[in-house]
PDB file of C-alpha atoms in Angstrom:
ATOM      1  CA  MET A   1      -4.886 -25.333  17.463  1.00 80.00           C
ATOM      2  CA  ILE A   2      -3.546 -28.095  15.204  1.00 90.00           C
ATOM      3  CA  ALA A   3       0.094 -27.910  14.067  1.00 94.00           C
ATOM      4  CA  TYR A   4       1.333 -29.461  10.824  1.00 97.00           C
ATOM      5  CA  GLN A   5       4.763 -30.035   9.319  1.00 96.00           C
ATOM      6  CA  SER A   6       5.417 -28.653   5.847  1.00 97.00           C
ATOM      7  CA  THR A   7       8.341 -27.872   3.535  1.00 97.00           C
ATOM      8  CA  LEU A   8       9.262 -24.913   1.352  1.00 98.00           C
ATOM      9  CA  LEU A   9       8.778 -25.728  -2.346  1.00 98.00           C
ATOM     10  CA  GLY A  10       9.713 -22.431  -3.965  1.00 98.00           C
ATOM     11  CA  ARG A  11       9.617 -18.628  -3.966  1.00 98.00           C
ATOM     12  CA  THR A  12       8.673 -16.098  -6.638  1.00 97.00           C
ATOM     13  CA  GLU A  13       8.831 -12.313  -6.854  1.00 97.00           C
ATOM     14  CA  VAL A  14       5.259 -11.152  -7.513  1.00 97.00           C
ATOM     15  CA  ALA A  15       5.775  -7.372  -7.257  1.00 96.00           C
ATOM     16  CA  GLU A  16       8.489  -4.940  -6.240  1.00 94.00           C
ATOM     17  CA  ASP A  17       9.898  -6.076  -2.857  1.00 94.00           C
ATOM     18  CA  THR A  18       7.110  -8.652  -2.627  1.00 97.00           C
ATOM     19  CA  MET A  19       7.563 -12.423  -2.636  1.00 98.00           C
ATOM     20  CA  ALA A  20       5.221 -15.405  -2.788  1.00 98.00           C
ATOM     21  CA  PHE A  21       6.329 -18.581  -0.996  1.00 98.00           C
ATOM     22  CA  ARG A  22       4.976 -22.004  -1.906  1.00 99.00           C
ATOM     23  CA  PHE A  23       4.760 -24.685   0.775  1.00 99.00           C
ATOM     24  CA  GLU A  24       3.660 -28.290   0.659  1.00 98.00           C
ATOM     25  CA  LYS A  25       0.064 -28.564   1.856  1.00 98.00           C
ATOM     26  CA  PRO A  26      -0.151 -31.170   4.634  1.00 96.00           C
ATOM     27  CA  ARG A  27      -2.392 -34.051   3.615  1.00 93.00           C
ATOM     28  CA  SER A  28      -4.986 -33.495   6.346  1.00 95.00           C
ATOM     29  CA  PHE A  29      -4.908 -29.678   6.271  1.00 98.00           C
ATOM     30  CA  LEU A  30      -8.316 -28.235   5.357  1.00 97.00           C
ATOM     31  CA  PHE A  31      -9.212 -24.550   5.187  1.00 98.00           C
ATOM     32  CA  LYS A  32     -11.753 -22.121   3.777  1.00 98.00           C
ATOM     33  CA  ALA A  33     -10.801 -19.524   1.185  1.00 99.00           C
ATOM     34  CA  GLY A  34      -9.923 -16.307   3.037  1.00 98.00           C
ATOM     35  CA  GLN A  35      -8.442 -17.909   6.163  1.00 97.00           C
ATOM     36  CA  TYR A  36      -4.906 -17.513   7.549  1.00 97.00           C
ATOM     37  CA  ILE A  37      -2.144 -19.516   9.240  1.00 97.00           C
ATOM     38  CA  ASP A  38       0.752 -19.037  11.637  1.00 96.00           C
ATOM     39  CA  LEU A  39       4.026 -20.043   9.987  1.00 97.00           C
ATOM     40  CA  THR A  40       7.058 -20.963  12.108  1.00 95.00           C
ATOM     41  CA  LEU A  41      10.558 -21.342  10.676  1.00 94.00           C
ATOM     42  CA  LEU A  42      12.057 -24.361  12.380  1.00 88.00           C
ATOM     43  CA  GLY A  43      15.704 -24.283  13.351  1.00 67.00           C
ATOM     44  CA  SER A  44      16.084 -20.537  12.819  1.00 48.00           C
ATOM     45  CA  GLU A  45      17.842 -18.432  15.403  1.00 51.00           C
ATOM     46  CA  PRO A  46      15.496 -16.135  17.348  1.00 48.00           C
ATOM     47  CA  GLY A  47      15.987 -12.452  16.827  1.00 47.00           C
ATOM     48  CA  GLY A  48      14.091  -9.229  16.307  1.00 39.00           C
ATOM     49  CA  SER A  49      10.695  -8.270  17.606  1.00 32.00           C
ATOM     50  CA  ASN A  50       8.793 -10.590  15.261  1.00 40.00           C
ATOM     51  CA  GLY A  51      10.448 -13.771  16.580  1.00 46.00           C
ATOM     52  CA  LEU A  52      10.250 -16.966  14.520  1.00 83.00           C
ATOM     53  CA  THR A  53       6.525 -17.052  13.792  1.00 93.00           C
ATOM     54  CA  HIS A  54       4.483 -14.877  11.471  1.00 94.00           C
ATOM     55  CA  THR A  55       0.823 -14.791  10.475  1.00 95.00           C
ATOM     56  CA  PHE A  56      -0.061 -15.065   6.784  1.00 97.00           C
ATOM     57  CA  SER A  57      -3.297 -15.182   4.860  1.00 97.00           C
ATOM     58  CA  ILE A  58      -3.384 -18.086   2.438  1.00 98.00           C
ATOM     59  CA  ALA A  59      -3.340 -16.816  -1.158  1.00 98.00           C
ATOM     60  CA  SER A  60      -4.045 -20.182  -2.799  1.00 99.00           C
ATOM     61  CA  PRO A  61      -7.502 -21.804  -3.017  1.00 98.00           C
ATOM     62  CA  PRO A  62      -8.474 -24.827  -0.899  1.00 98.00           C
ATOM     63  CA  SER A  63      -8.334 -27.086  -3.970  1.00 97.00           C
ATOM     64  CA  ALA A  64      -4.646 -26.324  -4.660  1.00 98.00           C
ATOM     65  CA  GLU A  65      -1.979 -28.863  -3.747  1.00 96.00           C
ATOM     66  CA  GLU A  66       0.251 -26.133  -2.287  1.00 98.00           C
ATOM     67  CA  LEU A  67      -0.117 -23.428   0.350  1.00 99.00           C
ATOM     68  CA  VAL A  68       0.911 -20.043  -1.030  1.00 99.00           C
ATOM     69  CA  VAL A  69       1.607 -17.036   1.181  1.00 98.00           C
ATOM     70  CA  THR A  70       2.883 -13.652   0.104  1.00 97.00           C
ATOM     71  CA  THR A  71       4.611 -10.813   1.916  1.00 96.00           C
ATOM     72  CA  ARG A  72       6.406  -7.505   1.504  1.00 94.00           C
ATOM     73  CA  MET A  73      10.079  -8.203   2.166  1.00 94.00           C
ATOM     74  CA  ARG A  74      10.701  -5.772   5.036  1.00 89.00           C
ATOM     75  CA  ASP A  75      13.927  -5.789   7.045  1.00 87.00           C
ATOM     76  CA  THR A  76      12.815  -7.929   9.992  1.00 88.00           C
ATOM     77  CA  ALA A  77      14.466 -10.948  11.570  1.00 88.00           C
ATOM     78  CA  PHE A  78      11.671 -13.251  10.431  1.00 91.00           C
ATOM     79  CA  LYS A  79      11.680 -12.041   6.837  1.00 92.00           C
ATOM     80  CA  ARG A  80      15.461 -12.104   6.565  1.00 91.00           C
ATOM     81  CA  ALA A  81      15.350 -15.745   7.664  1.00 92.00           C
ATOM     82  CA  LEU A  82      12.458 -16.501   5.314  1.00 94.00           C
ATOM     83  CA  SER A  83      14.236 -14.914   2.336  1.00 94.00           C
ATOM     84  CA  VAL A  84      17.181 -17.321   2.623  1.00 93.00           C
ATOM     85  CA  LEU A  85      15.258 -20.395   3.761  1.00 94.00           C
ATOM     86  CA  PRO A  86      16.540 -23.331   1.675  1.00 95.00           C
ATOM     87  CA  ILE A  87      14.149 -25.114  -0.644  1.00 97.00           C
ATOM     88  CA  GLY A  88      13.020 -28.241   1.176  1.00 97.00           C
ATOM     89  CA  ALA A  89      13.421 -26.690   4.630  1.00 95.00           C
ATOM     90  CA  GLU A  90      10.829 -27.764   7.179  1.00 94.00           C
ATOM     91  CA  VAL A  91       8.366 -25.302   8.683  1.00 96.00           C
ATOM     92  CA  ARG A  92       5.440 -25.579  11.071  1.00 96.00           C
ATOM     93  CA  VAL A  93       1.957 -24.510   9.979  1.00 97.00           C
ATOM     94  CA  GLU A  94      -0.733 -23.798  12.587  1.00 97.00           C
ATOM     95  CA  GLY A  95      -4.344 -23.160  11.715  1.00 97.00           C
ATOM     96  CA  PRO A  96      -6.431 -22.451   9.834  1.00 97.00           C
ATOM     97  CA  MET A  97      -7.886 -19.374  11.501  1.00 96.00           C
ATOM     98  CA  GLY A  98     -10.066 -16.432  10.561  1.00 95.00           C
ATOM     99  CA  SER A  99     -13.577 -15.695   9.370  1.00 94.00           C
ATOM    100  CA  LEU A 100     -12.968 -13.448   6.332  1.00 97.00           C
ATOM    101  CA  THR A 101     -14.764 -15.990   4.163  1.00 98.00           C
ATOM    102  CA  LEU A 102     -17.347 -15.535   1.445  1.00 98.00           C
ATOM    103  CA  HIS A 103     -20.974 -15.496   2.564  1.00 98.00           C
ATOM    104  CA  ASN A 104     -23.237 -18.322   1.404  1.00 96.00           C
ATOM    105  CA  ASN A 105     -26.150 -16.359  -0.056  1.00 96.00           C
ATOM    106  CA  THR A 106     -25.335 -16.001  -3.765  1.00 95.00           C
ATOM    107  CA  ALA A 107     -28.139 -13.458  -4.189  1.00 94.00           C
ATOM    108  CA  ARG A 108     -26.056 -10.929  -2.215  1.00 96.00           C
ATOM    109  CA  SER A 109     -23.109  -9.369  -4.025  1.00 97.00           C
ATOM    110  CA  ALA A 110     -19.629  -9.331  -2.497  1.00 98.00           C
ATOM    111  CA  VAL A 111     -17.631  -6.098  -2.685  1.00 98.00           C
ATOM    112  CA  LEU A 112     -13.969  -6.640  -1.833  1.00 99.00           C
ATOM    113  CA  LEU A 113     -11.680  -3.730  -0.893  1.00 98.00           C
ATOM    114  CA  ALA A 114      -7.994  -4.675  -0.820  1.00 98.00           C
ATOM    115  CA  GLY A 115      -4.936  -2.600  -0.001  1.00 96.00           C
ATOM    116  CA  GLY A 116      -1.536  -3.917  -1.095  1.00 95.00           C
ATOM    117  CA  ILE A 117      -0.736  -7.297   0.385  1.00 94.00           C
ATOM    118  CA  GLY A 118      -4.307  -7.487   1.646  1.00 96.00           C
ATOM    119  CA  ILE A 119      -5.073  -9.026  -1.736  1.00 98.00           C
ATOM    120  CA  ALA A 120      -3.947 -12.452  -0.440  1.00 98.00           C
ATOM    121  CA  PRO A 121      -7.228 -13.695   1.117  1.00 98.00           C
ATOM    122  CA  PHE A 122      -9.217 -12.281  -1.789  1.00 99.00           C
ATOM    123  CA  LEU A 123      -7.050 -14.084  -4.353  1.00 99.00           C
ATOM    124  CA  SER A 124      -7.876 -17.310  -2.521  1.00 99.00           C
ATOM    125  CA  ILE A 125     -11.587 -16.445  -2.479  1.00 99.00           C
ATOM    126  CA  LEU A 126     -11.666 -15.470  -6.162  1.00 99.00           C
ATOM    127  CA  SER A 127      -9.733 -18.553  -7.262  1.00 98.00           C
ATOM    128  CA  HIS A 128     -12.063 -20.740  -5.207  1.00 98.00           C
ATOM    129  CA  THR A 129     -15.124 -19.002  -6.649  1.00 98.00           C
ATOM    130  CA  ALA A 130     -13.880 -19.676 -10.182  1.00 96.00           C
ATOM    131  CA  ALA A 131     -12.931 -23.293  -9.463  1.00 96.00           C
ATOM    132  CA  GLU A 132     -16.278 -24.091  -7.847  1.00 96.00           C
ATOM    133  CA  ARG A 133     -18.318 -21.974 -10.300  1.00 96.00           C
ATOM    134  CA  LEU A 134     -19.983 -20.087  -7.456  1.00 96.00           C
ATOM    135  CA  ARG A 135     -22.561 -17.564  -8.608  1.00 96.00           C
ATOM    136  CA  HIS A 136     -21.887 -14.603  -6.311  1.00 97.00           C
ATOM    137  CA  PRO A 137     -21.610 -11.266  -8.144  1.00 97.00           C
ATOM    138  CA  ILE A 138     -18.212  -9.937  -6.986  1.00 98.00           C
ATOM    139  CA  PHE A 139     -16.506  -6.548  -7.275  1.00 98.00           C
ATOM    140  CA  LEU A 140     -12.836  -6.174  -6.296  1.00 99.00           C
ATOM    141  CA  PHE A 141     -11.422  -2.695  -5.643  1.00 99.00           C
ATOM    142  CA  TYR A 142      -7.641  -3.089  -5.324  1.00 99.00           C
ATOM    143  CA  ALA A 143      -5.548  -0.103  -4.164  1.00 97.00           C
ATOM    144  CA  ASN A 144      -1.763   0.204  -4.473  1.00 96.00           C
ATOM    145  CA  ARG A 145       0.661   3.092  -4.779  1.00 94.00           C
ATOM    146  CA  TYR A 146       2.188   2.143  -8.150  1.00 93.00           C
ATOM    147  CA  LEU A 147       1.694  -0.562 -10.758  1.00 92.00           C
ATOM    148  CA  GLU A 148       5.018  -2.055  -9.692  1.00 92.00           C
ATOM    149  CA  ASP A 149       3.741  -2.473  -6.117  1.00 92.00           C
ATOM    150  CA  ALA A 150       0.676  -4.535  -7.031  1.00 96.00           C
ATOM    151  CA  PRO A 151       0.996  -8.333  -6.621  1.00 97.00           C
ATOM    152  CA  PHE A 152      -0.968 -10.788  -8.775  1.00 98.00           C
ATOM    153  CA  MET A 153      -2.298  -8.296 -11.334  1.00 97.00           C
ATOM    154  CA  ASP A 154      -2.073 -10.782 -14.222  1.00 97.00           C
ATOM    155  CA  ALA A 155      -3.829 -13.497 -12.209  1.00 98.00           C
ATOM    156  CA  LEU A 156      -6.635 -11.099 -11.269  1.00 99.00           C
ATOM    157  CA  TRP A 157      -7.196  -9.958 -14.855  1.00 98.00           C
ATOM    158  CA  GLU A 158      -7.328 -13.615 -15.890  1.00 98.00           C
ATOM    159  CA  LEU A 159      -9.896 -14.363 -13.179  1.00 98.00           C
ATOM    160  CA  GLU A 160     -12.037 -11.491 -14.447  1.00 98.00           C
ATOM    161  CA  ARG A 161     -11.846 -12.809 -18.015  1.00 97.00           C
ATOM    162  CA  ALA A 162     -12.899 -16.267 -16.805  1.00 94.00           C
ATOM    163  CA  ASN A 163     -15.818 -15.132 -14.628  1.00 95.00           C
ATOM    164  CA  PRO A 164     -18.523 -12.849 -16.071  1.00 95.00           C
ATOM    165  CA  ARG A 165     -19.840 -12.247 -12.536  1.00 96.00           C
ATOM    166  CA  PHE A 166     -16.534 -10.768 -11.346  1.00 98.00           C
ATOM    167  CA  ARG A 167     -15.411  -7.175 -11.940  1.00 98.00           C
ATOM    168  CA  PHE A 168     -11.836  -6.113 -11.158  1.00 99.00           C
ATOM    169  CA  ILE A 169     -11.218  -2.417 -10.419  1.00 99.00           C
ATOM    170  CA  PRO A 170      -7.569  -1.651  -9.568  1.00 98.00           C
ATOM    171  CA  THR A 171      -6.610   1.874  -8.525  1.00 97.00           C
ATOM    172  CA  PHE A 172      -3.249   3.526  -7.895  1.00 95.00           C
ATOM    173  CA  THR A 173      -2.735   6.342  -5.412  1.00 93.00           C
ATOM    174  CA  ARG A 174       0.560   7.809  -6.619  1.00 91.00           C
ATOM    175  CA  ILE A 175       0.236   7.749 -10.373  1.00 85.00           C
ATOM    176  CA  THR A 176      -1.667   9.849 -12.870  1.00 72.00           C
ATOM    177  CA  LYS A 177      -3.665   8.806 -15.900  1.00 68.00           C
ATOM    178  CA  ASN A 178      -1.550   7.316 -18.702  1.00 67.00           C
ATOM    179  CA  TYR A 179       1.346   6.449 -16.369  1.00 75.00           C
ATOM    180  CA  ARG A 180       2.979   3.651 -18.358  1.00 76.00           C
ATOM    181  CA  GLY A 181      -0.188   3.496 -20.408  1.00 83.00           C
ATOM    182  CA  TRP A 182      -2.503   3.149 -17.405  1.00 88.00           C
ATOM    183  CA  LYS A 183      -6.044   4.279 -18.232  1.00 88.00           C
ATOM    184  CA  GLY A 184      -7.910   2.916 -15.205  1.00 93.00           C
ATOM    185  CA  GLU A 185      -8.742   4.379 -11.799  1.00 95.00           C
ATOM    186  CA  THR A 186      -6.334   6.498  -9.766  1.00 94.00           C
ATOM    187  CA  GLY A 187      -6.521   7.749  -6.193  1.00 94.00           C
ATOM    188  CA  HIS A 188      -7.898   6.199  -3.044  1.00 95.00           C
ATOM    189  CA  ILE A 189     -11.092   4.157  -3.004  1.00 96.00           C
ATOM    190  CA  SER A 190     -13.904   6.679  -2.527  1.00 95.00           C
ATOM    191  CA  PRO A 191     -17.711   6.662  -2.354  1.00 93.00           C
ATOM    192  CA  GLU A 192     -17.727   8.133  -5.869  1.00 95.00           C
ATOM    193  CA  MET A 193     -15.493   5.332  -7.180  1.00 96.00           C
ATOM    194  CA  LEU A 194     -17.675   2.697  -5.552  1.00 96.00           C
ATOM    195  CA  SER A 195     -20.824   4.247  -6.977  1.00 94.00           C
ATOM    196  CA  SER A 196     -19.436   4.535 -10.508  1.00 95.00           C
ATOM    197  CA  HIS A 197     -18.725   0.794 -10.657  1.00 96.00           C
ATOM    198  CA  THR A 198     -21.438  -0.766  -8.496  1.00 94.00           C
ATOM    199  CA  GLY A 199     -24.296   1.608  -9.291  1.00 87.00           C
ATOM    200  CA  ASN A 200     -27.257   1.419  -6.945  1.00 76.00           C
ATOM    201  CA  LEU A 201     -26.125  -1.858  -5.426  1.00 84.00           C
ATOM    202  CA  ARG A 202     -28.227  -2.941  -2.463  1.00 84.00           C
ATOM    203  CA  GLY A 203     -27.784  -5.790  -0.002  1.00 91.00           C
ATOM    204  CA  ALA A 204     -24.092  -6.422  -0.671  1.00 96.00           C
ATOM    205  CA  ILE A 205     -21.592  -7.710   1.885  1.00 98.00           C
ATOM    206  CA  TYR A 206     -18.369  -5.654   2.021  1.00 98.00           C
ATOM    207  CA  TYR A 207     -14.959  -7.124   2.848  1.00 98.00           C
ATOM    208  CA  ILE A 208     -11.834  -5.075   3.639  1.00 98.00           C
ATOM    209  CA  ALA A 209      -8.257  -6.390   3.908  1.00 97.00           C
ATOM    210  CA  GLY A 210      -5.058  -4.390   4.099  1.00 94.00           C
ATOM    211  CA  PRO A 211      -2.827  -2.359   6.436  1.00 92.00           C
ATOM    212  CA  PRO A 212      -4.621  -0.983   9.531  1.00 93.00           C
ATOM    213  CA  MET A 213      -4.765   2.610   8.261  1.00 93.00           C
ATOM    214  CA  MET A 214      -6.203   1.463   4.939  1.00 94.00           C
ATOM    215  CA  VAL A 215      -8.814  -0.692   6.681  1.00 95.00           C
ATOM    216  CA  GLU A 216      -9.867   2.234   8.875  1.00 96.00           C
ATOM    217  CA  ALA A 217     -10.067   4.601   5.887  1.00 95.00           C
ATOM    218  CA  ALA A 218     -12.025   2.072   3.817  1.00 96.00           C
ATOM    219  CA  ARG A 219     -14.486   1.543   6.664  1.00 96.00           C
ATOM    220  CA  ARG A 220     -15.077   5.317   6.821  1.00 95.00           C
ATOM    221  CA  THR A 221     -15.581   5.325   3.052  1.00 95.00           C
ATOM    222  CA  LEU A 222     -18.194   2.587   3.326  1.00 95.00           C
ATOM    223  CA  ASN A 223     -19.926   4.452   6.150  1.00 94.00           C
ATOM    224  CA  GLU A 224     -20.102   7.527   3.882  1.00 92.00           C
ATOM    225  CA  PHE A 225     -21.423   5.268   1.129  1.00 92.00           C
ATOM    226  CA  GLY A 226     -24.274   4.278   3.445  1.00 92.00           C
ATOM    227  CA  VAL A 227     -23.186   0.722   4.221  1.00 94.00           C
ATOM    228  CA  ASP A 228     -24.462  -0.751   7.487  1.00 94.00           C
ATOM    229  CA  GLU A 229     -21.735  -1.862   9.922  1.00 95.00           C
ATOM    230  CA  ASP A 230     -23.323  -5.321  10.069  1.00 95.00           C
ATOM    231  CA  ASP A 231     -22.494  -5.738   6.373  1.00 96.00           C
ATOM    232  CA  ILE A 232     -18.759  -4.949   6.748  1.00 97.00           C
ATOM    233  CA  ARG A 233     -16.115  -7.601   7.455  1.00 97.00           C
ATOM    234  CA  THR A 234     -12.447  -6.743   7.905  1.00 96.00           C
ATOM    235  CA  GLU A 235      -8.955  -8.131   8.316  1.00 88.00           C
ATOM    236  CA  GLU A 236      -5.894  -6.017   9.128  1.00 83.00           C
ATOM    237  CA  PHE A 237      -2.390  -6.788   7.867  1.00 73.00           C
ATOM    238  CA  ALA A 238      -0.022  -5.239  10.400  1.00 64.00           C
ATOM    239  CA  GLY A 239       3.706  -5.673   9.872  1.00 54.00           C
ATOM    240  CA  TYR A 240       3.458  -7.008   6.339  1.00 55.00           C
TER     241      TYR A 240
END
């Protein structure tokens, strides 16, 4: 695996207890939308079960000049160190890795199911799709507990406005209709929710990214929906 040097350029709060970190993209670093990296904080003191290295999906598209990763700010040794990392600090990037990348056949729709921070690889894919004017029909079902928990909502709405082939369906599991004016979906992603937005869709490829329990539940939902296992691709976000 190739290792690259990079530096921290900035950090932004993108949802409650959720931060996005921007790193310089090494000149020779190439990746596909949907892939991930291992990020090592150089010069930090070891501590905690996570150590100094953490795995992150890349949230930015391949055409961007920066590498963006995002994470829930849990109380771990790695994330405590990351939260106070000085701007300009050096880090090591290893990768890219992973195969949660968009299929090539534009005649087959892509149905993306994201839970929480699992939105990261899909944001990269959707941004890349828009930048390259790819013609895949895409549906994104995005589940969070509350509106405040959901990273990148504004960016996703903007991507939907810019791409007539993309439909964005967020849903919230712990709110009711009209919570802070919300009039969209509520509850977990279900076969009924999928059917109401995709209709009699046939031949789609389904992608799932999120915490392990969410991925398992979404896979069961797709099985109930009649999706063949060969048409399901997943990535679990443990410890995020």
